[in-house]
Amino acid sequence: MIKYDKLFMLLDNAGINTTKVKEMGIIPQVTFYKMKRGEPVGLRYESLDRLCALLGCQPGDLMEYVPDPAEDDQMPE
C-alpha cells in the first residue's frame, strides 16, 4: 500500500494547508482527503511533478510503499 505521510509532513513544514493545495490546483480536494485517510488514489503525473517543484523534492520524498499484511495473503505463490 502506498502511504503519503511524507507528503503531509513536507506540506506542514512548508506551511501549506489543504486550502492552499486546492487553490493551487495541484491535487483535487477529494483526492487529498482520500490520501490523508489512507484510501487508494490515482495520483496524476502532473500532480507529482507540481508537488516536487513546489516542495523542492523527489517523488520518493512524498510517498512510500508499506506492505499490507492483508494483501500478502492474496498474493499468488
C-alpha positions in Angstrom: 0.0 0.0 0.0 1.3 3.5 -0.8 1.4 5.9 2.1 1.6 9.7 1.8 2.7 10.6 5.3 6.0 12.0 4.0 4.0 14.4 1.7 1.8 15.7 4.6 4.9 16.2 6.8 6.6 18.2 4.0 3.5 20.3 3.4 3.1 21.0 7.1 6.8 22.0 7.3 6.3 24.4 4.4 3.2 25.9 5.9 1.0 24.7 3.1 -2.5 23.6 4.1 -5.3 21.8 2.3 -6.9 25.0 1.1 -3.7 26.2 -0.4 -3.2 22.9 -2.3 -6.7 23.2 -3.6 -6.3 26.8 -4.6 -3.1 26.0 -6.5 -4.9 23.2 -8.4 -2.3 20.6 -7.6 -4.5 17.9 -6.2 -8.3 17.8 -6.1 -9.6 18.2 -2.6 -11.3 14.8 -2.7 -8.1 13.1 -3.7 -6.2 14.9 -1.0 -8.6 13.8 1.7 -8.5 10.2 0.5 -4.7 10.3 0.7 -4.9 11.6 4.3 -7.3 8.7 5.2 -5.0 6.1 3.6 -7.6 5.2 0.8 -6.3 4.1 -2.6 -6.0 7.0 -5.0 -4.6 7.6 -8.5 -2.2 10.5 -8.3 -1.5 12.0 -11.7 2.0 12.5 -13.1 1.3 16.2 -13.4 0.3 16.4 -9.7 3.5 14.6 -8.6 5.6 16.9 -10.9 4.0 20.1 -9.4 4.3 18.8 -5.8 8.0 18.1 -6.3 8.6 21.5 -7.9 6.7 23.2 -5.0 8.5 21.4 -2.3 11.9 21.0 -4.0 12.0 17.2 -3.6 11.9 13.9 -5.4 8.8 11.7 -5.8 10.2 9.2 -3.3 10.3 12.1 -0.7 6.5 12.3 -1.0 5.4 8.7 -0.6 6.5 5.2 0.4 5.4 1.6 -0.1 4.3 -0.1 3.1 3.4 -3.8 2.9 -0.1 -4.6 3.9 -0.3 -8.0 5.7 -3.9 -8.5 4.4 -2.7 -8.2 0.8 0.2 -10.6 1.4 -2.4 -13.4 2.0 -3.8 -12.7 -1.5 -0.5 -12.8 -3.4 0.0 -15.8 -5.7 2.9 -18.0 -4.8 
